[in-house]
Coordinates of C-alpha atoms in Angstrom, one line a residue:
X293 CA -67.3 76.8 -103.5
X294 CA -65.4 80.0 -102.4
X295 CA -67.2 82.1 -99.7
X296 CA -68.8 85.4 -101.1
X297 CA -67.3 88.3 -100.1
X298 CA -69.4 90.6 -97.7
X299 CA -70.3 94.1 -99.2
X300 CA -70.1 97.5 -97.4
X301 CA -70.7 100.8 -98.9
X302 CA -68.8 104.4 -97.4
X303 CA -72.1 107.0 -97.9
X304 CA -71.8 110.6 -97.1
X305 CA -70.3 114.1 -97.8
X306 CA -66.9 115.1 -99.2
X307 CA -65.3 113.7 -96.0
X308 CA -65.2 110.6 -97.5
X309 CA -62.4 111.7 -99.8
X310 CA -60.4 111.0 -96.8
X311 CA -61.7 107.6 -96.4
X312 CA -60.6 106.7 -100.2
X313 CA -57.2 108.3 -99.4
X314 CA -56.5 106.5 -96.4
X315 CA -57.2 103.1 -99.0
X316 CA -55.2 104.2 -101.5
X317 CA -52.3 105.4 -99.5
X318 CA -52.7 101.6 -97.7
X319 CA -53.5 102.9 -94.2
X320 CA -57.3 101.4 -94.3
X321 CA -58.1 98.4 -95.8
X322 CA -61.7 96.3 -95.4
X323 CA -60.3 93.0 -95.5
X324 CA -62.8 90.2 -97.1
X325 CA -65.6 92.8 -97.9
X326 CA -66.6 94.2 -101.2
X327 CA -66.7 98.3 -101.0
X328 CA -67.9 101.3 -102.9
X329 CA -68.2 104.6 -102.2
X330 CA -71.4 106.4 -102.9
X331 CA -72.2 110.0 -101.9
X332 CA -71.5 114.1 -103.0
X333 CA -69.4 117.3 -102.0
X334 CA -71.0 120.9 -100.9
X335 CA -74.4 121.8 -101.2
X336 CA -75.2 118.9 -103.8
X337 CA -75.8 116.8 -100.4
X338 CA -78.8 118.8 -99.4
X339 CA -80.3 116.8 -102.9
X340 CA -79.8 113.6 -101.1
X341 CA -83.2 112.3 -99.9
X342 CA -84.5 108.7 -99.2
X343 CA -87.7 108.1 -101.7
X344 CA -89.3 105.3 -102.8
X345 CA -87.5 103.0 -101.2
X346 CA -84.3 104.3 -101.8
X347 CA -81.6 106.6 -101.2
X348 CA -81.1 109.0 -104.0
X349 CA -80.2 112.2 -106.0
X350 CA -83.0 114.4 -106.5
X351 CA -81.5 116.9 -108.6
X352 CA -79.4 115.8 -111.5
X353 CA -76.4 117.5 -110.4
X354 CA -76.3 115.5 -107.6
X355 CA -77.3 112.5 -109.5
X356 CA -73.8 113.2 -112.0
X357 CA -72.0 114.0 -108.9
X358 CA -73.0 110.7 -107.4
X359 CA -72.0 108.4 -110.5
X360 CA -69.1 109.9 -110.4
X361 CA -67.9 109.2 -106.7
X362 CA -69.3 105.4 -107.2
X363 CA -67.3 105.2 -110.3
X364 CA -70.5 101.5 -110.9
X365 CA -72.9 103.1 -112.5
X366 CA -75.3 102.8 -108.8
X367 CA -77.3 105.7 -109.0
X368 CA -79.8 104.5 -105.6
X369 CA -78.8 102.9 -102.5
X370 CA -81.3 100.2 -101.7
X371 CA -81.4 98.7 -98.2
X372 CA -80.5 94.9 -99.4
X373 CA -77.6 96.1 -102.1
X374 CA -74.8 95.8 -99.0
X375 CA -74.0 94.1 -95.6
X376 CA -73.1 97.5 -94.2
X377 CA -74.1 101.0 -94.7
X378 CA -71.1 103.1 -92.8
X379 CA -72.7 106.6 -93.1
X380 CA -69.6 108.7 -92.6
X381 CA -69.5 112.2 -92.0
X382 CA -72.8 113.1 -93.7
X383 CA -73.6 116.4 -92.0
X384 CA -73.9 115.4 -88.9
X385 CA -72.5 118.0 -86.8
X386 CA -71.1 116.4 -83.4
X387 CA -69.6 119.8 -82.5
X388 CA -73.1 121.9 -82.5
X389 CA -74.5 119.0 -79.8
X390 CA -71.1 119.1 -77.9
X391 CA -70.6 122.5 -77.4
X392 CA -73.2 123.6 -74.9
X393 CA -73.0 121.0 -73.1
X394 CA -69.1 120.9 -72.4
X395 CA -70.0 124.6 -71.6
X396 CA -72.7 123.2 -68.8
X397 CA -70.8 120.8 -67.4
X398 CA -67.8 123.0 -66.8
X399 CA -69.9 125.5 -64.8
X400 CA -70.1 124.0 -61.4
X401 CA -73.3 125.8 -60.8
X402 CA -75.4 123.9 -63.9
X403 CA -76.0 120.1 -63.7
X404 CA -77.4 118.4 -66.5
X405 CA -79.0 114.5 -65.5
X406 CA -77.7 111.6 -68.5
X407 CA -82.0 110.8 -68.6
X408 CA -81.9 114.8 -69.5
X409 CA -78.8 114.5 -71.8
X410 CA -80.3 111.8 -73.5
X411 CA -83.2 113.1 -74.1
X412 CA -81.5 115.6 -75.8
X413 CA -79.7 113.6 -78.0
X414 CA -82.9 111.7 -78.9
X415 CA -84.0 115.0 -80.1
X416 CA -80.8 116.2 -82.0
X417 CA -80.7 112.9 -83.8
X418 CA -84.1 113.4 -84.9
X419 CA -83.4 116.6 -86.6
X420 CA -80.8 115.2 -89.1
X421 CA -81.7 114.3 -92.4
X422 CA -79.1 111.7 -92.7
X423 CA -80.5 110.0 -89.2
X424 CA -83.9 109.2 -91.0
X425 CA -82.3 108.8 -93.8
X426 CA -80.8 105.8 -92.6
X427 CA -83.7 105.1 -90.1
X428 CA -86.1 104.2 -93.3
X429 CA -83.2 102.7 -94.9
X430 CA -83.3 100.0 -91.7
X431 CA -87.1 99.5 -92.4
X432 CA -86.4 98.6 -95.9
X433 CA -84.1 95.6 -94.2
X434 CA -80.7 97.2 -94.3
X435 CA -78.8 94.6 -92.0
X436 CA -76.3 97.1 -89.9
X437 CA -76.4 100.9 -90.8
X438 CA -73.4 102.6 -89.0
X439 CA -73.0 106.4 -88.2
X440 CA -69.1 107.5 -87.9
X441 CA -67.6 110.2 -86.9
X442 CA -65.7 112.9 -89.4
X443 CA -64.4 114.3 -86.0
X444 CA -64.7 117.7 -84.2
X445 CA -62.7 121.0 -85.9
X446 CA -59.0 120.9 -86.4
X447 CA -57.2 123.1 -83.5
X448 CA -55.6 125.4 -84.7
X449 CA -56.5 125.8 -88.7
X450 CA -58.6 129.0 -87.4
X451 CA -59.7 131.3 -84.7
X452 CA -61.9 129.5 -82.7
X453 CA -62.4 132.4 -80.8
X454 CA -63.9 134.4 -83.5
X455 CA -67.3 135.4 -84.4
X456 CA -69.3 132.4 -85.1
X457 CA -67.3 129.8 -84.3
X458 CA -67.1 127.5 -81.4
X459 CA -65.3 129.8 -78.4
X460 CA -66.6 132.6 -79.2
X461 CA -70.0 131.1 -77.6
X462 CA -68.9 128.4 -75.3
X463 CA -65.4 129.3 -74.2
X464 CA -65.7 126.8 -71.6
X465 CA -65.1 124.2 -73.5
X466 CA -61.4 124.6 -73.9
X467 CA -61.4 123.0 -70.1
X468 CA -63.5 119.7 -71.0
X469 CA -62.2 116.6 -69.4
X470 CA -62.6 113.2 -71.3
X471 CA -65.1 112.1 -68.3
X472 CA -67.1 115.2 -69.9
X473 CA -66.9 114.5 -73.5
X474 CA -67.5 110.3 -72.7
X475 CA -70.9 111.5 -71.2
X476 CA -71.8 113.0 -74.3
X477 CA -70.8 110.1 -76.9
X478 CA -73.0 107.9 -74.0
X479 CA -76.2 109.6 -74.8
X480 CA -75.5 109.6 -78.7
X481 CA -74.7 105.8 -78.9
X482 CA -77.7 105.6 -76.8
X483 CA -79.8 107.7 -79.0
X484 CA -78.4 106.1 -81.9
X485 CA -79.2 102.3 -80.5
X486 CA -82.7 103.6 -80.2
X487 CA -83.0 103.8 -83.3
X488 CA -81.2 100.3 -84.3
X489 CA -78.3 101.6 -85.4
X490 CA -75.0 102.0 -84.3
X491 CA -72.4 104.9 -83.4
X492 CA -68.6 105.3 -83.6
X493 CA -67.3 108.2 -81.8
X494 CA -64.0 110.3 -82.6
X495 CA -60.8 108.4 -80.9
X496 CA -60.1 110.1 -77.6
X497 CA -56.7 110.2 -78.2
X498 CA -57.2 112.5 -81.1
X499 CA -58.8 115.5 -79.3
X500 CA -57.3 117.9 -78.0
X501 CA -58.4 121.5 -76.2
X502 CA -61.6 119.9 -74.8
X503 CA -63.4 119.5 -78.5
X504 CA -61.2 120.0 -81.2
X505 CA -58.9 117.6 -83.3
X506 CA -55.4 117.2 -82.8
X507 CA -53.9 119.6 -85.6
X508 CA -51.5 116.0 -86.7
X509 CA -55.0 115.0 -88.8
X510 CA -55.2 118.4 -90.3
X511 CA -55.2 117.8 -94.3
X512 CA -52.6 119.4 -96.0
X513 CA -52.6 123.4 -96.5
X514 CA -55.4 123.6 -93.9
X515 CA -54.2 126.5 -92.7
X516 CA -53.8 128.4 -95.9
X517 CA -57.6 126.9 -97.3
X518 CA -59.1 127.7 -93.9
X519 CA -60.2 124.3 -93.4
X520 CA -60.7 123.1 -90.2
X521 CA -63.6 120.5 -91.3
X522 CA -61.9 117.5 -93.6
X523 CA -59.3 115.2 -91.8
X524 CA -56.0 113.7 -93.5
X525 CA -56.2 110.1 -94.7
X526 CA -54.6 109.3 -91.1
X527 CA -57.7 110.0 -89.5
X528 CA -59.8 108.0 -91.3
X529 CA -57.7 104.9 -90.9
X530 CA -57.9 105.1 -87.1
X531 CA -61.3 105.9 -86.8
X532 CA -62.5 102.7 -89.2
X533 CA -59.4 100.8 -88.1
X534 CA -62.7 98.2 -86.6
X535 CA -65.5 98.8 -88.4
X536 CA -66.1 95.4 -89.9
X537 CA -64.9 93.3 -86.6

């Protein structure tokens, strides 16, 4: 009798676009796993909760948005329906826990302790939705939940010095070091281990400018749509060249 086939499902926001691209375009392939893609674009996520039992729309918008991206007919993601959860973008915002702390650690005067750092990651974590999301999705019995990286903005695709955006506050981070930035994905795998599941950070060799993305994974007419957000297909293959190994 044949061995079945190990089942993994991509969750998140509408950076997992990029993931089905990179598949398509035969740059990512999950070799000897069954895959789906479950999830929704824009503010449709927000009506993603986890509720009795389940991940699921709450809204029916969301709910026709989902069906459509899983292209099954799976309208709830239960903890024992795959092998491997690979949550994959899903709001979390790396950049907004990076930031200040590149800042710190380039001022010579401010020293920040890892127990202190991860302390603070312990607390960031616990602010995201999709982190208990996939917290109560491990209680249910979910084997291996894995958080991913949709990597920081694309340098270059805007002013990152403007109003709002990430030099306008912390200039300083331009001058991060990748000694700097590998404290920071320390504390999060750590935070995220505390919680039983695991982390994949953004390649170092795809950032650029202390914590932005090299503008080769910018998607095409970034510049002219403003987006500095989604990745090209490119990205995605490298950073989930591994994650079934």
């Amino acid at each position: 009798m044949p061995l079945q086939s190990k089942r993994l499902v991509i969750f998140g926001d509408s950076n997992i676009a990029t993931v089905k691209r990179a598949m398509d375009e035969g740059k990512l392939a999950f070799d000897g796993w069954e895959h789906e893609f479950w999830g929704v674009a824009g503010p449709e996520f927000r009506h993603i909760h986890f509720g009795k039992g389940a991940i699921r729309a709450i809204k029916p918008e969301a709910e026709k948005m989902v069906l459509l991206v899983n292209g099954n007919g799976r309208n709830l993601l239960k903890a024992r329906d795959f092998d491997l959860f690979v949550f994959y973008g899903v709001r979390l915002r790396l950049a907004e826990f990076f930031a200040p702390y590149l800042a710190l650690f380039a001022n010579g005067e401010c020293a920040v302790s890892d127990a202190v750092l991860e302390h603070a990651a312990n607390a960031f974590l616990q602010d995201r939705r999709s982190v208990r999301m996939a917290e109560k999705l491990k209680a249910k019995g979910a084997r291996e939940v894995v958080f991913v990286s949709a990597g920081f903005p694309v340098w270059g695709v805007v002013d990152q010095a403007e109003e709002g955006r990430v030099l306008a506050d912390y200039p300083l981070v331009k001058t991060a070091g990748p000694a700097a930035r590998a404290r920071v994905w320390r504390a999060l795998e750590a935070a995220f281990e505390n919680r039983g599941l695991r982390f994949v950070a953004q390649p170092e060799d795809t950032v650029v400018k202390g914590m932005f993305t090299d503008p080769c994974y910018a998607i095409d007419g970034a510049a002219e749509k403003g987006d500095a957000s989604h990745k090209s297909a490119a990205y995605a293959a490298k950073v989930l060249a591994n994650i079934t190994a």
